[in-house]
Short mmCIF file of C-alpha atoms and ligand atoms in Angstrom, two decimals:
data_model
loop_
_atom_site.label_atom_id
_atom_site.label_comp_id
_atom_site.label_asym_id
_atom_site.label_seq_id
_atom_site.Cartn_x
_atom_site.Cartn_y
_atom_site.Cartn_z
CA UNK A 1447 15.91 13.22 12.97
CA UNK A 1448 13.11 14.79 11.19
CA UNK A 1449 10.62 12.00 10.16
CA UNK A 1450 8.45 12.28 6.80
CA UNK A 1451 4.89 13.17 7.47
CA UNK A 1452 2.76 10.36 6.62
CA UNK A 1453 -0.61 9.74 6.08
CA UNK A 1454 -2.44 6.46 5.67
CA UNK A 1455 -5.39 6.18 3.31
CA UNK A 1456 -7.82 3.25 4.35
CA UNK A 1457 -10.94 1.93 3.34
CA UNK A 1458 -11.64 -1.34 5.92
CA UNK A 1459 -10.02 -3.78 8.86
CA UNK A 1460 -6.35 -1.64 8.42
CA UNK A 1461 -4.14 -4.77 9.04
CA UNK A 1462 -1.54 -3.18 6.92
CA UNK A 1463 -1.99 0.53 8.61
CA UNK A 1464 -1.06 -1.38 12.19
CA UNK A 1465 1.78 -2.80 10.59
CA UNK A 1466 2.82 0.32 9.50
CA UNK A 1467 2.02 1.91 13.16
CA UNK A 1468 3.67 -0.77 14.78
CA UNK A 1469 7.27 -0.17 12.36
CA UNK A 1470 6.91 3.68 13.20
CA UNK A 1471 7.04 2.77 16.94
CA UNK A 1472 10.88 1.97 16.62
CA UNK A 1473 13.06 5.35 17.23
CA UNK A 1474 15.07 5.10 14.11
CA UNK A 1475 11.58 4.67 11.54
CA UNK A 1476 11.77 7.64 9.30
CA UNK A 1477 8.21 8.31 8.84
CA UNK A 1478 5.38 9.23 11.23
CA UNK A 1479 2.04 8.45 10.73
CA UNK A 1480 0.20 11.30 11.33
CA UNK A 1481 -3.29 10.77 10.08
CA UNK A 1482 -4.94 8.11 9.13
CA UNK A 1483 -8.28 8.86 6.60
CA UNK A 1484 -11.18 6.68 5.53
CA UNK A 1485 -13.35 6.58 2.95
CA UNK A 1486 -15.76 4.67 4.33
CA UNK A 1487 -17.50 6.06 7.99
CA UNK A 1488 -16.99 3.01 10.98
CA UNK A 1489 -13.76 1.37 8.98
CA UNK A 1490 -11.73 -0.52 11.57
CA UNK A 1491 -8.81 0.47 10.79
CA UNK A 1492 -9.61 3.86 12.51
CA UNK A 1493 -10.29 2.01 15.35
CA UNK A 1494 -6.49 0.33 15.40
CA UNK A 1495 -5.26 4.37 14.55
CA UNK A 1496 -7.29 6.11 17.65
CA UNK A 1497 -6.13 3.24 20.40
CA UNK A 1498 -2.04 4.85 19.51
CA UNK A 1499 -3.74 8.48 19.26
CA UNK A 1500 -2.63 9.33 15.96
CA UNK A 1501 -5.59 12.03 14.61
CA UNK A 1502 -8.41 10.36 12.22
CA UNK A 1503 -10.72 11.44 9.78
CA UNK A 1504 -13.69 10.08 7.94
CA UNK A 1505 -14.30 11.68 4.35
CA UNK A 1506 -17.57 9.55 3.05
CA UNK A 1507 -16.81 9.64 -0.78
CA UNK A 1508 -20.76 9.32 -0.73
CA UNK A 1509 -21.26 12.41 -0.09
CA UNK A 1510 -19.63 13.81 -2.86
CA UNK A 1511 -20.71 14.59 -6.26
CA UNK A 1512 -17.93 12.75 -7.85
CA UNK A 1513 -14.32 12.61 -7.77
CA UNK A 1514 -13.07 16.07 -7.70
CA UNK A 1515 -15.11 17.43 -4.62
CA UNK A 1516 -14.48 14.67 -2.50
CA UNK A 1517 -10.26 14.70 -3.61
CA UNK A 1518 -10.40 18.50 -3.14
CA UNK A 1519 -11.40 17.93 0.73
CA UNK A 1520 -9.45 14.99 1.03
CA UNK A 1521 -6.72 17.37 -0.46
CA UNK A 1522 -7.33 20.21 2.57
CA UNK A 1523 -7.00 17.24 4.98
CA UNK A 1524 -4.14 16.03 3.96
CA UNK A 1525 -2.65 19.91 3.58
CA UNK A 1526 -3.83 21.20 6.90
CA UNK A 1527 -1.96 17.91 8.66
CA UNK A 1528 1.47 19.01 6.53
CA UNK A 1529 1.76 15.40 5.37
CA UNK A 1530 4.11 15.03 2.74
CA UNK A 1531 4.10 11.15 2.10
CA UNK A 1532 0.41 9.19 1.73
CA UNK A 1533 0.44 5.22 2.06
CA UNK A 1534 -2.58 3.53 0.59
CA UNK A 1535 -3.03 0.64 2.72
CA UNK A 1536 -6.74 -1.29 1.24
CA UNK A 1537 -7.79 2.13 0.19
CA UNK A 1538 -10.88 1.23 -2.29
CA UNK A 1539 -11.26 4.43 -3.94
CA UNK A 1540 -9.79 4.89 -7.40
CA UNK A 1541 -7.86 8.35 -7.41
CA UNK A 1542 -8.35 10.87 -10.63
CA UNK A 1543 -4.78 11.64 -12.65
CA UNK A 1544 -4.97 15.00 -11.56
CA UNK A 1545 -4.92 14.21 -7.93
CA UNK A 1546 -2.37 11.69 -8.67
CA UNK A 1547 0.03 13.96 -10.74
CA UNK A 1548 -0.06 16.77 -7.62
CA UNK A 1549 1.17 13.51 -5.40
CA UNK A 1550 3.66 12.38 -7.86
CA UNK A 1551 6.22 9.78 -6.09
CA UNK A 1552 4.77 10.85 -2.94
CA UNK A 1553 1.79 7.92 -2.92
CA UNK A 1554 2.88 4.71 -2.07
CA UNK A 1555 0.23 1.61 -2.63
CA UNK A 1556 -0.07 -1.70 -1.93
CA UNK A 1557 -1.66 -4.59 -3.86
CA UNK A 1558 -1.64 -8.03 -3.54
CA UNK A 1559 -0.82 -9.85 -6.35
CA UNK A 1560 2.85 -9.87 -8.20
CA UNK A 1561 2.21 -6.78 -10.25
CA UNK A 1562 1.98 -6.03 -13.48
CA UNK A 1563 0.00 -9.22 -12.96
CA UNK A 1564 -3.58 -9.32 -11.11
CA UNK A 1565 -4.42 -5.84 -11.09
CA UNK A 1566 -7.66 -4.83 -9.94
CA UNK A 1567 -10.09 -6.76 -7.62
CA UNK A 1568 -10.54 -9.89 -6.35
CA UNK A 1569 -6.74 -11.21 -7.30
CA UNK A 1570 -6.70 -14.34 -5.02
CA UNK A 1571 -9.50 -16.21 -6.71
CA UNK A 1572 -8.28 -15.54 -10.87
CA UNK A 1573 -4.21 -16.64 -9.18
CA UNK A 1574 -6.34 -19.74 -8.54
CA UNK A 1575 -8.03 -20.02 -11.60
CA UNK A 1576 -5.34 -19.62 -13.89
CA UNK A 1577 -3.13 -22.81 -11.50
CA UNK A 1578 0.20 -20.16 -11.10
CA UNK A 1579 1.85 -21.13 -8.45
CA UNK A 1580 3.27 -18.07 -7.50
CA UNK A 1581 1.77 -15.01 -6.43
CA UNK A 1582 2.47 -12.00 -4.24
CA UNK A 1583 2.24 -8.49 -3.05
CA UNK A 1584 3.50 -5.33 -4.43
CA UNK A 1585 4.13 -1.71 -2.95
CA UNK A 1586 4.35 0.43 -5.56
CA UNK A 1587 4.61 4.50 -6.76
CA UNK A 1588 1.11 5.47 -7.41
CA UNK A 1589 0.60 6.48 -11.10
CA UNK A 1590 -2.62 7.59 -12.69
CA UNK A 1591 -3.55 3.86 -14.34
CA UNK A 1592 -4.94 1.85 -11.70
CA UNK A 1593 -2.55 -0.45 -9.81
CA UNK A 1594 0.56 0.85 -12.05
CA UNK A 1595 3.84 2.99 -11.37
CA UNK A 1596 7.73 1.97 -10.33
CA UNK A 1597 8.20 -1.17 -8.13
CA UNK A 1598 9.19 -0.43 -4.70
CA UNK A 1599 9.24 -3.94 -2.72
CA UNK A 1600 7.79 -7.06 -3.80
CA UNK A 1601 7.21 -10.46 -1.95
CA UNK A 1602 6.53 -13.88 -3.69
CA UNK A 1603 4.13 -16.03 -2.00
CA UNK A 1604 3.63 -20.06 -3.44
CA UNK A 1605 0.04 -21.21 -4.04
CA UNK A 1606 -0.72 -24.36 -2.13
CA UNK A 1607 -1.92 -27.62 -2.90
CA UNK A 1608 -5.77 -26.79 -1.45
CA UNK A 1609 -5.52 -23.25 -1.22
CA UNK A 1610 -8.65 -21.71 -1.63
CA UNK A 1611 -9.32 -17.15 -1.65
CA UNK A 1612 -9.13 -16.86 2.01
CA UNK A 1613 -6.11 -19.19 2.85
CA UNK A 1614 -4.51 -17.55 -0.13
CA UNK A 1615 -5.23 -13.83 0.86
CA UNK A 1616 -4.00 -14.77 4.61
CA UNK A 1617 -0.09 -16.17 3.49
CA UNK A 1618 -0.11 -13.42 1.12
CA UNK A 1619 -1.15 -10.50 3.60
CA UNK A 1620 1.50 -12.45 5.95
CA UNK A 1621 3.98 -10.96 3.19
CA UNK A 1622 2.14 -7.51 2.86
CA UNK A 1623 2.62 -6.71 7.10
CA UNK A 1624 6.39 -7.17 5.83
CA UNK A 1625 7.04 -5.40 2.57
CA UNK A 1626 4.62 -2.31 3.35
CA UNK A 1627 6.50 -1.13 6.38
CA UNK A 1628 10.03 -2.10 4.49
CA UNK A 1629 8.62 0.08 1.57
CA UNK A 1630 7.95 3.35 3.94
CA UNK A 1631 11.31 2.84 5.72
CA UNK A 1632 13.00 3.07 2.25
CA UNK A 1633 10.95 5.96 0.82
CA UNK A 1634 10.94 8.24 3.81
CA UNK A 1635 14.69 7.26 4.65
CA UNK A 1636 15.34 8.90 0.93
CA UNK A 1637 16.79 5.70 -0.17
CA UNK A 1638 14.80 5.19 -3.63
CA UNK A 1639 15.36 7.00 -6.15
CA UNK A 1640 12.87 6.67 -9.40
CA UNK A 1641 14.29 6.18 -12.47
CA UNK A 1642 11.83 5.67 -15.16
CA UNK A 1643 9.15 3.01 -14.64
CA UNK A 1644 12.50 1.44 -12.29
CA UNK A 1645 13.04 2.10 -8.63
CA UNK A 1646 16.85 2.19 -7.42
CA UNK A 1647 17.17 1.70 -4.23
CA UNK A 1648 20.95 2.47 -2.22
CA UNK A 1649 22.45 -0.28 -1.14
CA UNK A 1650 19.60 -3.09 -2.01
CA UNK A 1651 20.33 -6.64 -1.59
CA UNK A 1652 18.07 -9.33 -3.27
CA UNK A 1653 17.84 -12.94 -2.39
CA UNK A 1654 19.88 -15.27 -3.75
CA UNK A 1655 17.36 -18.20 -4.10
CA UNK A 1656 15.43 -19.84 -6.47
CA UNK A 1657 12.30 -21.02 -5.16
CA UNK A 1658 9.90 -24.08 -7.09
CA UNK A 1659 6.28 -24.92 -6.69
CA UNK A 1660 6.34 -27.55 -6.12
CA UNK A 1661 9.47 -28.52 -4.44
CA UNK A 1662 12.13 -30.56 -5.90
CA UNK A 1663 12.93 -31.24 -2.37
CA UNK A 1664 16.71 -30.14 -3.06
CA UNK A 1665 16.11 -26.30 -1.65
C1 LIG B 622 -4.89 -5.75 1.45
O1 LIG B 622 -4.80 -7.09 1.06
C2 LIG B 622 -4.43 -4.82 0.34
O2 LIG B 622 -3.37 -5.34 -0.41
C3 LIG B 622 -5.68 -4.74 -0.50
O3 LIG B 622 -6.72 -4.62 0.44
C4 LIG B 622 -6.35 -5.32 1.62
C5 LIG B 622 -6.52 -4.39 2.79
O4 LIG B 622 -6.34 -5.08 4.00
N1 LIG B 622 -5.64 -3.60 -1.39
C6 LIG B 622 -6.14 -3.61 -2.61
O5 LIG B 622 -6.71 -4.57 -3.09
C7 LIG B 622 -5.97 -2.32 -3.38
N2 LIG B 622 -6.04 -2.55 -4.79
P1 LIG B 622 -6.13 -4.29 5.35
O6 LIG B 622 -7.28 -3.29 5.45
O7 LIG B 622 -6.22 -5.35 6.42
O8 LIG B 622 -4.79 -3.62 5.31
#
């Protein structure tokens, strides 16, 4: 089985990239991660890539003179490698619409917060400030407008009594170390197709629960 090229995109501690490494290890995953590229020079997550001796790269956006230069090397990277699929797992950058468009349904991102809600940054501490008492994560298709494009896999995640930003973020990126590998098994697998703003995915299944916050105590 040929797997899809991957590449993950990474801009810190790469929890979600050794998710992702740790899905590709089964036989039957139908991507493989084949380099892993920070922005930012000393991220960890490089660290978690070059202990399984997949190839790494730094590209310091720093030392660019904006956008294009810095996307036009990334873009050689990411050619010279052959990768044909690029995960975003806590990349920090904000990619231009031309970049985007060349990628088109071949970025997958992840965010944490139910999207179209919370896009942006720091998600976890306006969920609390508004009192919902659901939240979430979200891989999605990568489209031009920040934190947009079709839904691939999402996870709801209650807000608890107490919670505060880090106990929050820490249940939620419990869900993220799930859906993000579940999203690259079902893109590179060719089972999504994008229809639309909608993703259809073969043979999906959804759960057949209702969940309250708080409890009823009937569940
Ligand atoms: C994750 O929570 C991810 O959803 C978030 O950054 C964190 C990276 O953690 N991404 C964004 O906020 C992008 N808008 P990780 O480095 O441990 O995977």
């Amino acid at each position: 089985m040929a797997r899809l090229k991957t590449a993950v995109l990474l801009s810190g501690r790469g929890s979600n990239l050794q998710a992702l490494i740790d899905a590709a290890l089964e036989q039957e995953f139908p991507a493989k991660i084949v380099r892993v590229i920070s922005n930012v020079p000393g991220a960890s997550g490089l660290d978690r890539a070059e202990k399984v001796g997949i190839p790494t790269t730094t590209i310091d956006h720093r030392e660019f003179d904006g956008r294009e230069p810095f996307e036009a090397t990334l873009q050689t990277e990411l050619q010279n490698s052959g990768v044909e699929l690029i995960c975003l797992a806590g990349f920090m950058r904000l990619l231009t619409k031309s970049f985007v468009d060349r990628w088109h349904d071949r970025i997958i991102n992840i965010h944490p917060s139910l999207l179209p809600s919370y896009k942006g940054l720091h998600t976890h501490e306006r969920v609390l400030s508004d009192g919902v008492r659901f939240t979430g994560c979200t891989v999605h298709f990568l489209r031009a407008e920040m934190d947009t494009g079709p839904i691939i896999v999402q996870a709801a995640v209650p807000v608890h009594p107490g919670d505060d930003a880090d106990a929050l973020a820490a249940r939620v990126l419990t869900a993220e170390h799930r859906c993000f590998p579940l999203a690259l098994r079902l893109v590179a697998g060719g089972k999504t197709r994008v229809i639309g703003n909608r993703v259809e995915i073969e043979n999906a299944g959804a759960p057949d629960v209702v969940s309250l916050n708080p409890d009823d105590g009937k569940a």
